[in-house]
PDB file of C-alpha atoms in Angstrom:
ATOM      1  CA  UNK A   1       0.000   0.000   0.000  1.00  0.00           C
ATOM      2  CA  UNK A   2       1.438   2.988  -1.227  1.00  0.00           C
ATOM      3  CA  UNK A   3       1.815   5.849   0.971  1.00  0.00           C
ATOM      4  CA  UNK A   4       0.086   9.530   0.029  1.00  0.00           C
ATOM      5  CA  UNK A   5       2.324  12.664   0.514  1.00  0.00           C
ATOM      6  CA  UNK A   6       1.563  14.616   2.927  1.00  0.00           C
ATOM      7  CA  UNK A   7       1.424  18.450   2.525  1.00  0.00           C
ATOM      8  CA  UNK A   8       4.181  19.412   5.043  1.00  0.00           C
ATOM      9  CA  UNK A   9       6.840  17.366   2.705  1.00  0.00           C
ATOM     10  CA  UNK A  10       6.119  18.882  -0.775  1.00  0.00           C
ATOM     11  CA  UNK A  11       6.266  22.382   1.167  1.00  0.00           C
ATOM     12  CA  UNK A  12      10.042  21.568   2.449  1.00  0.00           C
ATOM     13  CA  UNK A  13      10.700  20.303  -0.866  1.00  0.00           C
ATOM     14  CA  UNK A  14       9.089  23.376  -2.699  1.00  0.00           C
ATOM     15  CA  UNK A  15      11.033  25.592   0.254  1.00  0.00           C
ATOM     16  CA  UNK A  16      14.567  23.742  -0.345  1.00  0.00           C
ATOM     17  CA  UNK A  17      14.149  24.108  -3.813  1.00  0.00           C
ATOM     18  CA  UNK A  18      13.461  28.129  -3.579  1.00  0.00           C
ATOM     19  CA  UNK A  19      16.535  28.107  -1.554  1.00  0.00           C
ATOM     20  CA  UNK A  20      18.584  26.612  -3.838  1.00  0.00           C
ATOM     21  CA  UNK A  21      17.497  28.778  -6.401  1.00  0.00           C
ATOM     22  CA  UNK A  22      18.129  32.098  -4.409  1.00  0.00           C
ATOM     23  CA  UNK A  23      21.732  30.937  -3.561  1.00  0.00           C
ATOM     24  CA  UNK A  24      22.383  29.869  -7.220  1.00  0.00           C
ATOM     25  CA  UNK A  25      21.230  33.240  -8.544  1.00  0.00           C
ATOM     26  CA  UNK A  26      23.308  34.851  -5.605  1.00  0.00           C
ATOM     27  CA  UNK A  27      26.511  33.336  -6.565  1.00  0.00           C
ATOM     28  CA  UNK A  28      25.870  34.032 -10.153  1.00  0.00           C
ATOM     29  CA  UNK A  29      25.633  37.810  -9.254  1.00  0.00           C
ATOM     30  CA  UNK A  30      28.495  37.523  -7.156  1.00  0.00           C
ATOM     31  CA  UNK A  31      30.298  35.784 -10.573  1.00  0.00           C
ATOM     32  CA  UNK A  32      29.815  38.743 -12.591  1.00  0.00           C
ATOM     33  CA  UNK A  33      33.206  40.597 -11.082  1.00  0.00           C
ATOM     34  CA  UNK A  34      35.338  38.005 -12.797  1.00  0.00           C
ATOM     35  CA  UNK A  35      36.198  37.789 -16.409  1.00  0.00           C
ATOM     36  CA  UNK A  36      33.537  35.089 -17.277  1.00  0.00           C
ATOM     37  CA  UNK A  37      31.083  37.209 -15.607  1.00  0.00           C
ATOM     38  CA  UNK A  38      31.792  40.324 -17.192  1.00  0.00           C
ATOM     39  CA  UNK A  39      32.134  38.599 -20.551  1.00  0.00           C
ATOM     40  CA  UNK A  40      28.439  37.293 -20.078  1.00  0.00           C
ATOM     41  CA  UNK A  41      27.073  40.894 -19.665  1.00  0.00           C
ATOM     42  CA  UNK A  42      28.487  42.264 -22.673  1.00  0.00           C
ATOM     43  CA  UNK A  43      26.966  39.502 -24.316  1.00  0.00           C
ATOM     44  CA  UNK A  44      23.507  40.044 -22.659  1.00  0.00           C
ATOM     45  CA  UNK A  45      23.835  43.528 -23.346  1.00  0.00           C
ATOM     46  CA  UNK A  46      24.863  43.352 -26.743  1.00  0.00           C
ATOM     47  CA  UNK A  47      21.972  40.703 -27.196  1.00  0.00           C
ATOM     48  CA  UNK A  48      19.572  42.993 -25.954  1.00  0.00           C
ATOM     49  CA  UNK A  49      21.356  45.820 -28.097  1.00  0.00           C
ATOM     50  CA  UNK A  50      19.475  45.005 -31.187  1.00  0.00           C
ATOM     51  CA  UNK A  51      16.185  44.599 -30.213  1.00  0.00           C
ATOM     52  CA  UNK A  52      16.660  47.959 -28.061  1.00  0.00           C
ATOM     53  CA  UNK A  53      17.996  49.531 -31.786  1.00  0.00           C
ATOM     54  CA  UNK A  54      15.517  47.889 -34.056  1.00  0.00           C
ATOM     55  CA  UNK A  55      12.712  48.860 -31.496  1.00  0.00           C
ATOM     56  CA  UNK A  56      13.661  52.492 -31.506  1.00  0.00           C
ATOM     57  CA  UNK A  57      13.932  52.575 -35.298  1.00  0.00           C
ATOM     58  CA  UNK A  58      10.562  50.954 -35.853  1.00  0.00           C
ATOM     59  CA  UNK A  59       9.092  53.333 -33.083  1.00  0.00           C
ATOM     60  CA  UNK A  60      10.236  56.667 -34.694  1.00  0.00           C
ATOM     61  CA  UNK A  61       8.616  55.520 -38.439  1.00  0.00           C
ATOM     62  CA  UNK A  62       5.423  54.320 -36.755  1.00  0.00           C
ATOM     63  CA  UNK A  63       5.860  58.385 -34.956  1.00  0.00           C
ATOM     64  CA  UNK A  64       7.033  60.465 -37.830  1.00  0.00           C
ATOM     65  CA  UNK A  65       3.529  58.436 -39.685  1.00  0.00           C
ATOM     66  CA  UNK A  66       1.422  59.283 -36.998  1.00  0.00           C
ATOM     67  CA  UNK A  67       2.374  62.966 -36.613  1.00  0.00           C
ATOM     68  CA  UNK A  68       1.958  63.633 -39.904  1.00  0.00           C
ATOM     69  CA  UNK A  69      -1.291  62.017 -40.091  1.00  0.00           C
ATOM     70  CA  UNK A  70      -2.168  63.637 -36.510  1.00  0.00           C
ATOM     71  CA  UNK A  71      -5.024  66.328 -36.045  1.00  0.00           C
ATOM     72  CA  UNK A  72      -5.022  68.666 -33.333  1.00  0.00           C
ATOM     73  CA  UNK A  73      -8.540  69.129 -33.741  1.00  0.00           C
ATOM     74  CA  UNK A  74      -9.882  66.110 -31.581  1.00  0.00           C
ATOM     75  CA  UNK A  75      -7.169  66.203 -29.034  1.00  0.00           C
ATOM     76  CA  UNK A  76      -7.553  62.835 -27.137  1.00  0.00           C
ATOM     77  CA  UNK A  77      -7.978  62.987 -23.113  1.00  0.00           C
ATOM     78  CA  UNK A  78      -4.845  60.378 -23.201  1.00  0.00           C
ATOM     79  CA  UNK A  79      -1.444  60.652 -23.458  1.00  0.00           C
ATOM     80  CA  UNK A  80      -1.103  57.139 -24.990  1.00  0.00           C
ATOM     81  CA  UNK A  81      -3.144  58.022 -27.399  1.00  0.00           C
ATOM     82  CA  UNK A  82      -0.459  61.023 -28.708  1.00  0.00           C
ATOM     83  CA  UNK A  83       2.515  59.959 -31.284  1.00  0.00           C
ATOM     84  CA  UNK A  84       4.554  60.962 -28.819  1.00  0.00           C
ATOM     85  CA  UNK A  85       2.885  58.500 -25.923  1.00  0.00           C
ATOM     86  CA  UNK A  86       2.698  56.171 -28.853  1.00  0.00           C
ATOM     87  CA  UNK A  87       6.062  56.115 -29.226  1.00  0.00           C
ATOM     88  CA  UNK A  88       6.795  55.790 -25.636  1.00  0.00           C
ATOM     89  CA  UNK A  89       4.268  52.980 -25.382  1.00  0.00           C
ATOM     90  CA  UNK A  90       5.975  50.749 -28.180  1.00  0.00           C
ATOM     91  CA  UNK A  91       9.475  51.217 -27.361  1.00  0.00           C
ATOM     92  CA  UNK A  92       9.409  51.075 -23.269  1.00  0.00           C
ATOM     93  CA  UNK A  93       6.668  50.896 -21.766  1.00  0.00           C
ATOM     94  CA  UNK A  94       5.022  47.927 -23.445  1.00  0.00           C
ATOM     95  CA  UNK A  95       7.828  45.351 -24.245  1.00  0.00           C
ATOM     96  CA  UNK A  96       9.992  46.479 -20.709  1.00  0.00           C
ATOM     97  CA  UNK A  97       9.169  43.147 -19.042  1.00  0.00           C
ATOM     98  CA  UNK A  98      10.663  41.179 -21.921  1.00  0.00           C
ATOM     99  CA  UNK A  99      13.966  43.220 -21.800  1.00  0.00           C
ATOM    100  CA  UNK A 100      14.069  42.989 -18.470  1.00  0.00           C
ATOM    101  CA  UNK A 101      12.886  39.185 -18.245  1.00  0.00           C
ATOM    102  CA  UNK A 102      15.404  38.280 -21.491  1.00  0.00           C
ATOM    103  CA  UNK A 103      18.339  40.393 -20.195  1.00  0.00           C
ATOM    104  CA  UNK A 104      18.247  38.372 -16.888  1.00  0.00           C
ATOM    105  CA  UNK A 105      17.907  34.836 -18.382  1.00  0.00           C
ATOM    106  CA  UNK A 106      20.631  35.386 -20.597  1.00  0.00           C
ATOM    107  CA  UNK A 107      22.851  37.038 -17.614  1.00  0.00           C
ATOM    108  CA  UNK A 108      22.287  34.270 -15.344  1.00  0.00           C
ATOM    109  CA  UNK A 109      20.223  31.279 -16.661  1.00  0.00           C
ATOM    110  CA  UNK A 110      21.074  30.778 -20.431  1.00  0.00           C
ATOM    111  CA  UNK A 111      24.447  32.755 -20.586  1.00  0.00           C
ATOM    112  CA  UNK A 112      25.741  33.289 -24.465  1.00  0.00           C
ATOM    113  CA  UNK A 113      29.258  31.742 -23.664  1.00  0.00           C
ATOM    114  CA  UNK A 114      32.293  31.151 -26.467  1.00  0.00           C
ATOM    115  CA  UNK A 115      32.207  27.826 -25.636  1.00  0.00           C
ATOM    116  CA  UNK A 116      29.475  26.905 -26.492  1.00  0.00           C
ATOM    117  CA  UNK A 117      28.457  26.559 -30.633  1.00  0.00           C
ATOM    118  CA  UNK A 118      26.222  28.781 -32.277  1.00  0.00           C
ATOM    119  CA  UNK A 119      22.639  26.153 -32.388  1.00  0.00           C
ATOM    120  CA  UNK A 120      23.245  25.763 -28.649  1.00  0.00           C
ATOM    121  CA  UNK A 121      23.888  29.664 -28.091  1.00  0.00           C
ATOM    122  CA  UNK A 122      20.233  30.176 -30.453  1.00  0.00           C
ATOM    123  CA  UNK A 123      18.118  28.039 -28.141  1.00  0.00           C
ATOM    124  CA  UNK A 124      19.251  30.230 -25.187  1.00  0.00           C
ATOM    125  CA  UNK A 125      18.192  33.064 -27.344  1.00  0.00           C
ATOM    126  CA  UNK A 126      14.691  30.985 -27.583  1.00  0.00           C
ATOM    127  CA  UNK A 127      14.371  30.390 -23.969  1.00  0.00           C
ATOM    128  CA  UNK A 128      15.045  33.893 -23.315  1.00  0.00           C
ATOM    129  CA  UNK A 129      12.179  34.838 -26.031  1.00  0.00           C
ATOM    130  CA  UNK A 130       9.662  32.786 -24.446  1.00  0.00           C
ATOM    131  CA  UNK A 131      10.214  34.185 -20.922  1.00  0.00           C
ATOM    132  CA  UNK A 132      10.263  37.802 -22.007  1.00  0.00           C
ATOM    133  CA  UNK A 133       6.692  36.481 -23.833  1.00  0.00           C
ATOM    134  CA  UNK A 134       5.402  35.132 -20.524  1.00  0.00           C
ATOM    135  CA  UNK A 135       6.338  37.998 -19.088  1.00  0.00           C
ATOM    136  CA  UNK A 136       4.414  39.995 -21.380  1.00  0.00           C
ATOM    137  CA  UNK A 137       1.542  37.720 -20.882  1.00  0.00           C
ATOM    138  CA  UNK A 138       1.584  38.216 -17.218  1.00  0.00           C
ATOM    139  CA  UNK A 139       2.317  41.908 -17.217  1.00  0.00           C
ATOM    140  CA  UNK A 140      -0.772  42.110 -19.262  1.00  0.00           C
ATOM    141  CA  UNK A 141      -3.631  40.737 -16.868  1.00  0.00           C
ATOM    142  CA  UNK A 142      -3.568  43.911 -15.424  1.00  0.00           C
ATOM    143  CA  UNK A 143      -4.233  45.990 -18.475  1.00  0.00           C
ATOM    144  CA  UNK A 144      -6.458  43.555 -19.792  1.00  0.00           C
ATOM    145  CA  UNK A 145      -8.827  43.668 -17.030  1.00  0.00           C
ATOM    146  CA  UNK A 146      -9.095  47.088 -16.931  1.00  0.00           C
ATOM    147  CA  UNK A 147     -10.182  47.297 -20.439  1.00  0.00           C
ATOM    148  CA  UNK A 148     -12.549  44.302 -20.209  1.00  0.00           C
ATOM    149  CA  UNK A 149     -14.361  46.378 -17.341  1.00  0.00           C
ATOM    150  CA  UNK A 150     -14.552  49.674 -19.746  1.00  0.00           C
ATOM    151  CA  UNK A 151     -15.272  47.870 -22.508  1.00  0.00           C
ATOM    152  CA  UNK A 152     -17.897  45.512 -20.887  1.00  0.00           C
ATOM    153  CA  UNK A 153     -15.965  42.345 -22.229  1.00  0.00           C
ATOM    154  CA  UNK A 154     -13.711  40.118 -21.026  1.00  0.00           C
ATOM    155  CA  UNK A 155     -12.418  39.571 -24.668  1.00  0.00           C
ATOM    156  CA  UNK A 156      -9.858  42.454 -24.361  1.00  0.00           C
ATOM    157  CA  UNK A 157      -8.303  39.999 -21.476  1.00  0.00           C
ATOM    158  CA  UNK A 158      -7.927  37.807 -23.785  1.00  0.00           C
ATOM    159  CA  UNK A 159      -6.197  39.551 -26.170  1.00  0.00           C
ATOM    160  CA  UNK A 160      -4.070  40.664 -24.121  1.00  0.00           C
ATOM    161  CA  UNK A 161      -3.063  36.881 -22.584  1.00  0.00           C
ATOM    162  CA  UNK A 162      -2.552  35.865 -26.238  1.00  0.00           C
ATOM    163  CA  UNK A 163      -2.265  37.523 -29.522  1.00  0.00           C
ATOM    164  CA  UNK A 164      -0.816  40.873 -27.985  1.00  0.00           C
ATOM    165  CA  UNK A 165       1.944  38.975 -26.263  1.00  0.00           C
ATOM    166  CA  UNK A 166       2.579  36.555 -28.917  1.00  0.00           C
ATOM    167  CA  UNK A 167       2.522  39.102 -31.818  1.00  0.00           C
ATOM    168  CA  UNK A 168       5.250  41.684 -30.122  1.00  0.00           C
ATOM    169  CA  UNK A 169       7.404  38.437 -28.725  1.00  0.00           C
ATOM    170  CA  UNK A 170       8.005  36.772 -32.274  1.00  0.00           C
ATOM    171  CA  UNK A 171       8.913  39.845 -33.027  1.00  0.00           C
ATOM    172  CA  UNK A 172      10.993  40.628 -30.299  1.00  0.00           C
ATOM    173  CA  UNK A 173      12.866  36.776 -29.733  1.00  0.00           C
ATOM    174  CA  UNK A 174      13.680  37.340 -33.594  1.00  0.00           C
ATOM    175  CA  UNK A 175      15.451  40.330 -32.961  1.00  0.00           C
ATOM    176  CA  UNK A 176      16.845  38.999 -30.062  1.00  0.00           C
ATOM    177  CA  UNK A 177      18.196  35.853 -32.031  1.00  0.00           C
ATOM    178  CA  UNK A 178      20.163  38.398 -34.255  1.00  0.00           C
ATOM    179  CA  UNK A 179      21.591  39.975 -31.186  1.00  0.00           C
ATOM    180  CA  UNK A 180      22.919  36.755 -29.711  1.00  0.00           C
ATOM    181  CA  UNK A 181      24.760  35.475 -32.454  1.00  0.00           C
ATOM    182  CA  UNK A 182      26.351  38.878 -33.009  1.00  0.00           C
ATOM    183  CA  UNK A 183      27.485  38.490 -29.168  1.00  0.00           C
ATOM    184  CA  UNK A 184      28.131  34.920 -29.587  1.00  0.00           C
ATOM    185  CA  UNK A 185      30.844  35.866 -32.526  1.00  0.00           C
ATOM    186  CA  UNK A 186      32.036  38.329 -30.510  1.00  0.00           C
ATOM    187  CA  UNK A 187      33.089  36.773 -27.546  1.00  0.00           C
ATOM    188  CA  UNK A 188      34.240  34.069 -29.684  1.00  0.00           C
ATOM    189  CA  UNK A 189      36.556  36.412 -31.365  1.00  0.00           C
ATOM    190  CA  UNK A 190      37.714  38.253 -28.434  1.00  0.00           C
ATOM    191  CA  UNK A 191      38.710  35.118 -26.732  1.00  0.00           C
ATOM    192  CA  UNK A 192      40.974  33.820 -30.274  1.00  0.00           C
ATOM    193  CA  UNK A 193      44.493  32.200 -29.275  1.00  0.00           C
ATOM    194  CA  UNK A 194      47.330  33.735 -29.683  1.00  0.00           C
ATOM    195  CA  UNK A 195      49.901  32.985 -32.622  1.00  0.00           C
ATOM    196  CA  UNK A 196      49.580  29.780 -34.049  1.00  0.00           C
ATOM    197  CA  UNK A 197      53.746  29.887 -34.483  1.00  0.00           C
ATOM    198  CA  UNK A 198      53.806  30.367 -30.738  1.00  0.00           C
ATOM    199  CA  UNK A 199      52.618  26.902 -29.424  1.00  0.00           C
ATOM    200  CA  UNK A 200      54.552  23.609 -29.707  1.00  0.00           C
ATOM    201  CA  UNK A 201      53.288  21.264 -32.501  1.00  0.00           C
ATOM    202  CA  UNK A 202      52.594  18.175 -30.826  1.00  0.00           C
ATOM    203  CA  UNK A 203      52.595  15.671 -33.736  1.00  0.00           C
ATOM    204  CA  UNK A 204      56.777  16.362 -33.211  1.00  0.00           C
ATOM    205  CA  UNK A 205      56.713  14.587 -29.906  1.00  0.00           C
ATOM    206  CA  UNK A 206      57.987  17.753 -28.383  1.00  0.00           C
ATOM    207  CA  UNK A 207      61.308  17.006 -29.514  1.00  0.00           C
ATOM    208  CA  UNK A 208      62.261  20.434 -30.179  1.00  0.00           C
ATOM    209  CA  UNK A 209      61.724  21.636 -26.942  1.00  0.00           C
ATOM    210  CA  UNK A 210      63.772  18.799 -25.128  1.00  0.00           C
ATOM    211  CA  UNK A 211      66.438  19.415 -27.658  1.00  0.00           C
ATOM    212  CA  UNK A 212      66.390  22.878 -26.346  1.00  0.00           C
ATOM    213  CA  UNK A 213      65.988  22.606 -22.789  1.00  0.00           C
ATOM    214  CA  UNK A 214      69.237  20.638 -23.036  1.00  0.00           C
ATOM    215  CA  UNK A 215      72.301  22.301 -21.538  1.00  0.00           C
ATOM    216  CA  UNK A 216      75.152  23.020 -24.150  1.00  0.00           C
ATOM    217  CA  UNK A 217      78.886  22.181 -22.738  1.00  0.00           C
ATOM    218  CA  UNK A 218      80.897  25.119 -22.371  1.00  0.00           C
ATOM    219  CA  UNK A 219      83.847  25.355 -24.842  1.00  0.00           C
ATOM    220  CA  UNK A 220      87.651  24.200 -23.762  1.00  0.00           C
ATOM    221  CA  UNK A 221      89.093  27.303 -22.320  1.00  0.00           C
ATOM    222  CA  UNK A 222      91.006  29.332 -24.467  1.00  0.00           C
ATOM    223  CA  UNK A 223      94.693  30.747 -23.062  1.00  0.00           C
ATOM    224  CA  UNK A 224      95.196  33.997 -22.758  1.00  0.00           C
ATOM    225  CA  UNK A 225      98.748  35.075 -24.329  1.00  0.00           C
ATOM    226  CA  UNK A 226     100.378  37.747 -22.452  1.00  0.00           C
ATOM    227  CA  UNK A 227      99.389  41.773 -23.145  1.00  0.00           C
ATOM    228  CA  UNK A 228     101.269  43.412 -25.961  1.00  0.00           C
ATOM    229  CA  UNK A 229     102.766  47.122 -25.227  1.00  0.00           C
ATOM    230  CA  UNK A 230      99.033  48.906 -25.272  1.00  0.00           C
ATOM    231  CA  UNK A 231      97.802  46.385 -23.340  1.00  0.00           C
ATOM    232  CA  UNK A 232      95.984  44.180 -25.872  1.00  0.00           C
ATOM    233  CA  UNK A 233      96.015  40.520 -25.861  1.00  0.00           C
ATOM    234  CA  UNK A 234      97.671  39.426 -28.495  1.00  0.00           C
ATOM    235  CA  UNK A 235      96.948  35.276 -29.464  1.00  0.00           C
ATOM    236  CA  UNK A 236      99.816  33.626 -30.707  1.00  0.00           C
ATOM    237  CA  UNK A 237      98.025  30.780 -31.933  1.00  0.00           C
ATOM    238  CA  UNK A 238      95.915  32.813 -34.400  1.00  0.00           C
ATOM    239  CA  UNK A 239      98.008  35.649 -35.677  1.00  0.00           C
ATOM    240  CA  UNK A 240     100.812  34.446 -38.199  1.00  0.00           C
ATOM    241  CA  UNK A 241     104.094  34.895 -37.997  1.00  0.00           C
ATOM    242  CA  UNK A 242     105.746  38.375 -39.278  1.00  0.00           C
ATOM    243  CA  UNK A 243     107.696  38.333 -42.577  1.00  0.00           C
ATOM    244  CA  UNK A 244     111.213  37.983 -42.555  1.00  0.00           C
ATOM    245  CA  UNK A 245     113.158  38.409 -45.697  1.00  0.00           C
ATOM    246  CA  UNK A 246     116.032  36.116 -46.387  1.00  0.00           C
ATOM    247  CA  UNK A 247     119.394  37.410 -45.314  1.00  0.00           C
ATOM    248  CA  UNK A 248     121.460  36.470 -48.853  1.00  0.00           C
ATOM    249  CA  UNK A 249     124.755  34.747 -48.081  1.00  0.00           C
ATOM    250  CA  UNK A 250     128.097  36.639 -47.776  1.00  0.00           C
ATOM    251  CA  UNK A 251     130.759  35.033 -50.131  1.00  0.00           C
ATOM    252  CA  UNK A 252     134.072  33.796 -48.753  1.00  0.00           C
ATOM    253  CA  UNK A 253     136.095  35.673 -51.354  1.00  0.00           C
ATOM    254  CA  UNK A 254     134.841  38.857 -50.803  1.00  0.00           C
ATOM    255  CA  UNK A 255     138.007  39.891 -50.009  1.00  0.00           C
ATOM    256  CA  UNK A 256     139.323  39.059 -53.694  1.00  0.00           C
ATOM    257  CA  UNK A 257     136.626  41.380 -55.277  1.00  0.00           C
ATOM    258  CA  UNK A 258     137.925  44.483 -53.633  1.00  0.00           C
ATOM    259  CA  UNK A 259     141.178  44.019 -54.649  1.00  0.00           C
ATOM    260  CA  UNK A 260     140.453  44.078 -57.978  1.00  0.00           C
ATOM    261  CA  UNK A 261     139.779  47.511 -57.569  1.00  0.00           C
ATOM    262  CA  UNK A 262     143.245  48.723 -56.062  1.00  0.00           C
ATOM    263  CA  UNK A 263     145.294  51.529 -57.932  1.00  0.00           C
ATOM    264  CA  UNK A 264     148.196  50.158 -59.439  1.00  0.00           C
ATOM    265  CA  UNK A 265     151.271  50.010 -57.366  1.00  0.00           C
ATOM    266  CA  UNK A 266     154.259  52.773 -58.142  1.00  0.00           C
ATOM    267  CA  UNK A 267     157.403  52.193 -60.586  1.00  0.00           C
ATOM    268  CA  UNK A 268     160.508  51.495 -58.644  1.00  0.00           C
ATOM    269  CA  UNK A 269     163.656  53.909 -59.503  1.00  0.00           C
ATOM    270  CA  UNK A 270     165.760  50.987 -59.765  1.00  0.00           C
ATOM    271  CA  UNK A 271     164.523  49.508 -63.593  1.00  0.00           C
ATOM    272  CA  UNK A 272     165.591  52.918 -65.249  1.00  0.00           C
TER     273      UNK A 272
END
């Protein structure tokens, strides 16, 4: 016989579970001073970058068409109803839950990380989509209500629980699709390696490196000759020699030759 839960349990469980929650979302805020963190809001926020843009551009047509088409003449009681409320309406106060609700998810649920390839990185851009829709569903009871008690029908709530929301969140998650793969190639590029030439080319065994971690033997020592005159070292076993030239020899009858050259000795008195 199977036993039936009681209450008390699935409310610790549902309580444990909140807590886990609020400490994982705590230490993800806490993550955002490091580098990964920090890397994950400029994704976010470059994410959220284009449908912010693309939203402001499509506002300001739908506004310069409106106030040229505007008449002063029946000036309506609301400010909504103005281009320039208009204009407010469709670029922040309407879709602000699904920037908010998107920006978070994609901060700390669904981060846009350069690890991750780009089909993975697009359904995180989905899941954030669909909870900035929810959130536009939910945001819009309120409105909803209030015009099905003007109006005296409760079909205006239902617009606004499912074609409103739907319509502007297409929209919006395709614009926010486009944003995340522009952050997703961004981080992706900003986190390149460095010079291919750089790292060691493992097929090689690592050879190279060994071969030059290796110590060299110092050379044989090389003696010093003594210091010439100025003090320079002068090696005797490089420079050559000086040139001598050949000292011719000296011939023993030198003597002989000179006298050859002797005046002629004088006539003696004696023959006359």
């Amino acid at each position: 016989m199977t036993s039936t839960p009681q209450p008390d349990a699935a409310t610790d469980r549902s309580s444990r579970r909140a807590a886990v929650f609020v400490r994982r979302a705590a230490s993800e805020v806490r993550g955002l001073r490091s580098d990964q963190g920090r890397s994950r809001l400029l994704s976010a926020a470059t994410a959220l970058g284009v449908v912010l843009v693309a939203r402001f551009a499509l506002g300001l047509a739908a506004l310069v068409g409106s106030a040229l088409g505007y008449s002063v003449t029946p000036w309506p009681s609301d400010f909504t109803a103005t281009p320039v409320g208009q204009f407010l309406g469709s670029f922040v106060l309407y879709p602000f839950p699904f920037y908010l609700v998107a920006f978070v998810v994609l901060l700390l649920v669904r981060p846009v990380d350069p690890g991750l390839s780009l089909p993975r990185a697009l359904r995180h851009g989905l899941v954030a989509g669909a909870a900035g829709t929810v959130a536009l569903a939910l945001v819009g009871i309120v409105p909803g209500v209030a015009a099905s008690l003007s109006g005296g029908t409760w079909v205006n709530l239902a617009l606004y629980l499912t074609t409103i929301p739907f319509a502007a969140g297409v929209v919006d998650t395709a614009l926010l699709l486009v944003g995340v793969v522009l952050a997703w190639h961004a981080s992706r590029t900003a986190t390149l390696p460095g010079d291919p030439g750089d790292a060691v080319d493992v097929e090689s065994g690592g050879d190279e490196v060994a071969a030059a971690d290796q110590v060299e033997p110092d050379p044989a020592p090389v003696e010093e000759a003594p210091a010439g005159p100025r003090g320079r070292v002068h090696d005797t076993a490089r420079e050559p020699a000086p040139a001598t030239r050949p000292t011719p020899p000296r011939s023993a009858s030198a003597a002989d030759d000179w006298s050859r050259f002797a005046p002629p000795a004088a006539a003696d008195g004696d023959d006359r």
